[in-house]
Each structure stands twice: as C-alpha cells, then as structure tokens.
Amino acid sequence: MRDLPEGESPRVTNMELFFDLVYVFSIIQLSHFLLEHQTWLGALEAATLFAAVWWAWNYTAWAANWVNPDHRSGRLLMVALMACALLMAIAMPSAYSERAGLFVGAYIVMALLRAGYMAMVFRGQQMSRNYAQLGAWSGLSGLFWIAGVFLPEARLGLWLAAVIVDYAAPYAGFWLPGIGTTPMESWPLRGLHLLERNQQVFIIALGESILLLGGILVRQPLSAPVVLSATAGFLLIVALWWLYFMHTSEKGEHAFAHASHHTRLARAGLAYAHGIMVCGAIVVAVAIEQIVSHPTEAVHLPTVLIAGAGPVIFLLGSAVFHRTMAKQVPPAYLPAAAVLGAWCWIAFALHLPGLLLGAGVLAVLLALAGTARQAAYGR
C-alpha cells in the first residue's frame, strides 16, 4: 500500500502512465468502431463498449489511489490489468460477433482480479469488506455480460443491463443482503491524485483527434478546402482543451483542496462526469475525421448528428462536474448546446458542406471558451 503522511496526495507513478498506453489503443478502437457503425444501433453499441472500457479504467485508477504501483506486487497487478485491457481493445471491432467472449472474458477477469487483490491487501480493514462487496457486484454484472455472449440475439440488451448494474453499484453503496452497504466515508480517497489521473486520460482522448486529423492529412492532397477544414478541426481540439483545463479542471483542484471528504466528490465528478466528457471528446474526434475527409460534400445526417453530439456530450459531462465541484453550472452551457443543435439542423436542411458545418461548431465552442468563465463566475 502507499504509505503517505496525512493530507499528502499520492503522486502519479510511471507504472500508471504505462498502464494508460493501452487506453490510447482502446480509444482508437472506439472511434473507429463508431466511424464504421454510423447508425442509431451502432451508436448504442459503441456507447456500451465505451461504458465497459471507461469503468475498467476508472476502477483501476481508484485502486492505484491506495495500492503502490511501484511495489513489485503492485506492478504485477497493473501489468495483468493492462493485459486484460489490451485484450478488450483487440476484441472491440468484433465484440458483437465472433470476439464477444474475448471482450467479456477480459473485462470480467479484470474486474474480479482487481477487486480480489484489493480485498486481500486490505485484509483486516474496512476497505477489505468494501472491495469484497464491490467484487460481488462485479460478479453480478458479469452474469449479464456472459449471458450476452451465449445469447447473441439479446446481446445488446443484456450488456446494457450489465452496464446499468456496474454503474449503479456505487450509488447503491454496493449493498448486499444481510451485510448492508459500504458508506462513502469508509473509502478514504485522496482526490487530487485521482483528478490528475482523469486529466491525463482526457488528454489521451484529445490525442485521438490529433491522430485521426494527422492521418487524413497524410493521405489526402492538401487542397484549400482540406487545409481549411483541418484548421477548423485543430481549433476544435484546442477549444475542448481550453474549456476543460481553463474552465473545468481548476474547479476540481479547488474543491479537492478544500474538502474534508473526497470520495463523494470523486464519485460524481470523476467516475461519472469525466466518463461523459471523455466520451464527448471521442465523438468529436469522429466528427473531425468526417468533416476533414469530405470538406466540400453536402453533409449527411450521421455526420451532422455526430458533429453536434460530441460537443453537447462534453458539455453535459462538464456541467455535471461543475455542479458537483462548484455547486453551479455555467449558464452559457445550455444556450451553447441549443445553438449547436440549431446550427446542425440548419446545416442538414440546407445541405451545407462539411467545412461550413465544422466552422459553425467551432464558432460556438470558441465563443463559449471566451465567455463561459466570466458568465459563470462573474469575472
């Protein structure tokens, strides 16, 4: 376990950063899955895969808040979890067909191995019981994951049920009959470390936009429309970075620095809100790829929906984070989301080219980046 003085936050170790390398590949796989399945069903399937990938990363980041990843056994745990995450990513393109078992098996092993290890190293303490109950809930959700493997016609519904069980577990306090719940106060979290880990994974999500954008520019002739749409795409990435690090993450740093109990803040503001923001960043990456690949063609409905959904999903996650950390949501967020929706509808109705669609989305985010802080906090 980490041995830290009272009030000191754990540092992020090289082992944790090494673990995150798998999630570079996982996010690439998620964005390509959505690129290849641009339907309502495909979007729901992609969201289900993302929910599993995010929850696996999230629980590992929480575990490293207590376990020392630089200890020999801690390193072995992280390497084993890293291997499971890699198998999940490898299975992702065919997760709803021939590699369903690989995806589910890796996810369940990752969940049970992590919970079992934590229960063991905390033996004799309250946290051992906490992780044992968490492991029981992971086992319950695993039944739905496994059932989906063997019942392909009901796979998506069963996996959605598994996701609901996984995500509801913390709010249910990991309740078990005859045992009760694990109170939030019994999870002695140090939130600044976990906030830094979430900041790092958000950077990885933005990196996928850079990879997709760079890949397109390597393959395509650098015509004026391509260069202009690529410029808009690059500035979209910058706008998301600005909104996150200039308007959002500093609120978390302030909240954790002044709060006496970090676990409740981390549950809503990191486990859930950051998952939504990372999802939004991945969808924005897909939108940039679509717009830069077809800058002069009239936009189709999937492109319009993806271009509007990505920033709106990000703003939703950011709103949850602000509400948790600062007890208020920037008032500019709702008008910005409405303008984004209106602009995407106009672009589709008028059959505008991808370049103009991207430019309009960029204008909204740049305006929000320049005004949200003053509007929200009276500066």
Coordinates of C-alpha atoms in Angstrom, one line a residue, residues 108-315:
I108 CA -14.7 -9.8 -16.1
V109 CA -11.2 -11.1 -15.2
M110 CA -10.0 -7.5 -14.9
A111 CA -12.9 -6.6 -12.6
L112 CA -12.6 -9.7 -10.3
L113 CA -8.8 -9.8 -10.2
R114 CA -8.7 -6.1 -9.2
A115 CA -11.4 -6.4 -6.5
G116 CA -9.9 -9.7 -5.2
Y117 CA -6.4 -8.2 -5.0
M118 CA -7.6 -5.1 -3.2
A119 CA -9.7 -7.2 -0.7
M120 CA -6.6 -9.3 0.0
V121 CA -4.1 -6.4 0.6
F122 CA -6.7 -4.6 2.8
R123 CA -7.4 -7.8 4.8
G124 CA -8.5 -7.0 8.4
Q125 CA -9.6 -3.5 7.5
Q126 CA -13.0 -2.0 6.4
M127 CA -11.7 -1.5 2.9
S128 CA -11.3 -5.3 2.5
R129 CA -15.1 -5.6 3.1
N130 CA -15.7 -2.7 0.7
Y131 CA -13.8 -4.4 -2.1
A132 CA -15.3 -7.7 -1.4
Q133 CA -18.8 -6.2 -1.9
L134 CA -17.6 -4.4 -5.0
G135 CA -16.4 -7.7 -6.3
A136 CA -19.8 -9.3 -5.6
W137 CA -21.5 -6.6 -7.7
S138 CA -18.9 -7.1 -10.5
G139 CA -19.8 -10.8 -10.4
L140 CA -23.5 -9.9 -10.7
S141 CA -22.9 -7.7 -13.7
G142 CA -20.7 -10.5 -15.1
L143 CA -23.7 -12.8 -15.3
F144 CA -25.3 -10.4 -17.7
W145 CA -22.1 -10.0 -19.7
I146 CA -21.7 -13.7 -20.0
A147 CA -25.4 -14.3 -20.9
G148 CA -24.9 -11.8 -23.7
V149 CA -22.1 -13.9 -25.1
F150 CA -24.3 -17.0 -25.3
L151 CA -27.5 -15.2 -26.4
P152 CA -26.4 -13.2 -29.4
E153 CA -30.0 -12.1 -30.3
A154 CA -30.3 -10.5 -26.9
R155 CA -26.6 -9.5 -26.6
L156 CA -27.0 -5.7 -26.6
G157 CA -29.9 -5.7 -24.2
L158 CA -28.1 -8.0 -21.7
W159 CA -24.9 -5.9 -22.0
L160 CA -26.8 -2.7 -21.4
A161 CA -28.3 -4.4 -18.2
A162 CA -24.7 -5.3 -17.2
V163 CA -23.6 -1.7 -17.6
I164 CA -26.6 -0.5 -15.5
V165 CA -25.6 -2.9 -12.7
D166 CA -21.9 -1.7 -12.9
Y167 CA -22.7 2.0 -12.9
A168 CA -25.5 1.7 -10.3
A169 CA -23.3 -0.2 -7.8
P170 CA -21.5 2.8 -6.2
Y171 CA -24.8 4.7 -5.7
A172 CA -26.3 1.6 -4.1
G173 CA -23.3 1.5 -1.8
F174 CA -22.5 -2.0 -3.1
W175 CA -25.4 -3.2 -0.9
L176 CA -25.7 -6.9 -0.2
P177 CA -28.5 -8.7 1.6
G178 CA -27.6 -9.4 5.2
I179 CA -24.5 -7.3 5.0
G180 CA -25.7 -3.8 4.1
T181 CA -23.8 -1.0 2.3
T182 CA -20.3 0.4 2.3
P183 CA -20.6 4.1 3.5
M184 CA -18.9 6.7 1.3
E185 CA -16.9 7.7 4.4
S186 CA -15.3 4.3 4.6
W187 CA -13.4 4.9 1.3
P188 CA -10.5 7.2 2.4
L189 CA -9.8 8.6 -1.0
R190 CA -7.2 11.3 -1.8
G191 CA -8.9 13.2 -4.6
L192 CA -6.1 15.3 -6.2
H193 CA -4.3 12.2 -7.4
L194 CA -7.5 10.8 -9.0
L195 CA -8.2 14.2 -10.6
E196 CA -4.8 14.2 -12.1
R197 CA -5.3 10.7 -13.5
N198 CA -8.6 11.8 -15.1
Q199 CA -6.9 14.8 -16.6
Q200 CA -4.4 12.5 -18.2
V201 CA -7.0 10.2 -19.7
F202 CA -8.8 13.2 -21.1
I203 CA -5.6 14.3 -22.8
I204 CA -5.4 10.8 -24.3
A205 CA -9.0 11.2 -25.7
L206 CA -8.0 14.5 -27.3
G207 CA -4.9 12.8 -28.7
E208 CA -7.2 10.5 -30.7
S209 CA -8.5 13.6 -32.6
I210 CA -4.9 14.6 -33.4
L211 CA -4.2 11.1 -34.7
L212 CA -7.3 11.0 -36.9
L213 CA -6.6 14.5 -38.2
G214 CA -2.9 13.8 -38.9
G215 CA -3.8 10.5 -40.6
I216 CA -6.2 12.2 -43.0
L217 CA -3.7 15.0 -43.9
V218 CA -1.0 12.4 -44.6
R219 CA -3.3 10.5 -47.1
Q220 CA -5.1 13.4 -48.8
P221 CA -3.8 16.1 -51.1
L222 CA -3.6 19.4 -49.2
S223 CA -6.2 21.3 -51.2
A224 CA -7.6 24.6 -49.8
P225 CA -10.9 23.0 -48.5
V226 CA -8.9 20.2 -46.8
V227 CA -6.5 22.7 -45.2
L228 CA -9.3 25.0 -44.0
S229 CA -11.4 22.1 -42.6
A230 CA -8.2 20.7 -40.9
T231 CA -7.6 24.1 -39.4
A232 CA -11.2 24.1 -38.0
G233 CA -10.7 20.6 -36.7
F234 CA -7.4 21.5 -35.0
L235 CA -9.0 24.6 -33.4
L236 CA -11.9 22.4 -32.2
I237 CA -9.4 20.3 -30.3
V238 CA -7.8 23.4 -28.8
A239 CA -11.3 24.7 -27.8
L240 CA -12.1 21.4 -26.0
W241 CA -8.7 21.6 -24.2
W242 CA -9.3 25.2 -23.3
L243 CA -12.8 24.6 -22.0
Y244 CA -11.6 21.6 -19.9
F245 CA -8.3 22.9 -18.4
M246 CA -9.2 26.6 -18.2
H247 CA -12.8 26.4 -17.1
T248 CA -13.3 22.9 -15.6
S249 CA -10.4 21.1 -14.0
E250 CA -9.3 24.1 -11.9
K251 CA -12.7 23.9 -10.1
G252 CA -11.9 20.3 -9.2
E253 CA -8.5 21.2 -7.9
H254 CA -10.0 23.9 -5.7
A255 CA -12.8 21.6 -4.4
F256 CA -10.5 18.8 -3.5
A257 CA -8.0 21.2 -1.9
H258 CA -10.7 22.5 0.5
A259 CA -13.0 19.4 1.0
S260 CA -12.5 17.2 4.0
H261 CA -14.1 14.1 2.4
H262 CA -13.1 13.5 -1.2
T263 CA -15.0 10.3 -2.1
R264 CA -18.4 11.8 -2.8
L265 CA -16.9 14.5 -5.0
A266 CA -14.8 11.9 -6.9
R267 CA -17.7 9.6 -7.4
A268 CA -19.9 12.1 -9.3
G269 CA -17.2 14.5 -10.6
L270 CA -14.7 11.9 -11.7
A271 CA -16.2 8.5 -12.2
Y272 CA -19.3 9.7 -13.9
A273 CA -18.7 13.3 -15.2
H274 CA -15.3 12.6 -16.6
G275 CA -16.6 9.5 -18.3
I276 CA -19.1 11.6 -20.1
M277 CA -16.5 14.2 -21.1
V278 CA -14.1 11.6 -22.4
C279 CA -17.0 10.1 -24.4
G280 CA -17.7 13.5 -25.9
A281 CA -14.1 14.0 -26.9
I282 CA -14.1 10.7 -28.7
V283 CA -17.2 11.6 -30.6
V284 CA -15.6 15.0 -31.5
A285 CA -12.7 13.1 -33.0
V286 CA -15.0 11.1 -35.2
A287 CA -16.7 14.3 -36.3
I288 CA -13.4 15.9 -37.2
E289 CA -12.5 12.9 -39.3
Q290 CA -15.8 13.0 -41.2
I291 CA -15.6 16.8 -41.8
V292 CA -11.9 16.8 -43.0
S293 CA -12.4 13.8 -45.2
H294 CA -15.4 15.4 -47.0
P295 CA -15.0 19.2 -46.7
T296 CA -16.9 20.1 -49.9
E297 CA -19.6 17.4 -49.9
A298 CA -23.1 18.1 -48.6
V299 CA -23.3 16.7 -45.0
H300 CA -25.3 13.6 -44.3
L301 CA -27.4 13.0 -41.3
P302 CA -24.9 10.8 -39.4
T303 CA -22.2 13.4 -39.8
V304 CA -24.5 16.2 -38.6
L305 CA -25.6 14.2 -35.6
I306 CA -22.0 13.2 -34.6
A307 CA -20.8 16.8 -35.1
G308 CA -23.5 18.1 -32.8
A309 CA -23.5 15.3 -30.3
G310 CA -19.8 15.3 -29.5
P311 CA -19.6 18.9 -28.1
V312 CA -23.0 18.5 -26.4
I313 CA -21.9 15.3 -24.6
F314 CA -18.8 17.0 -23.5
L315 CA -20.8 20.0 -22.1

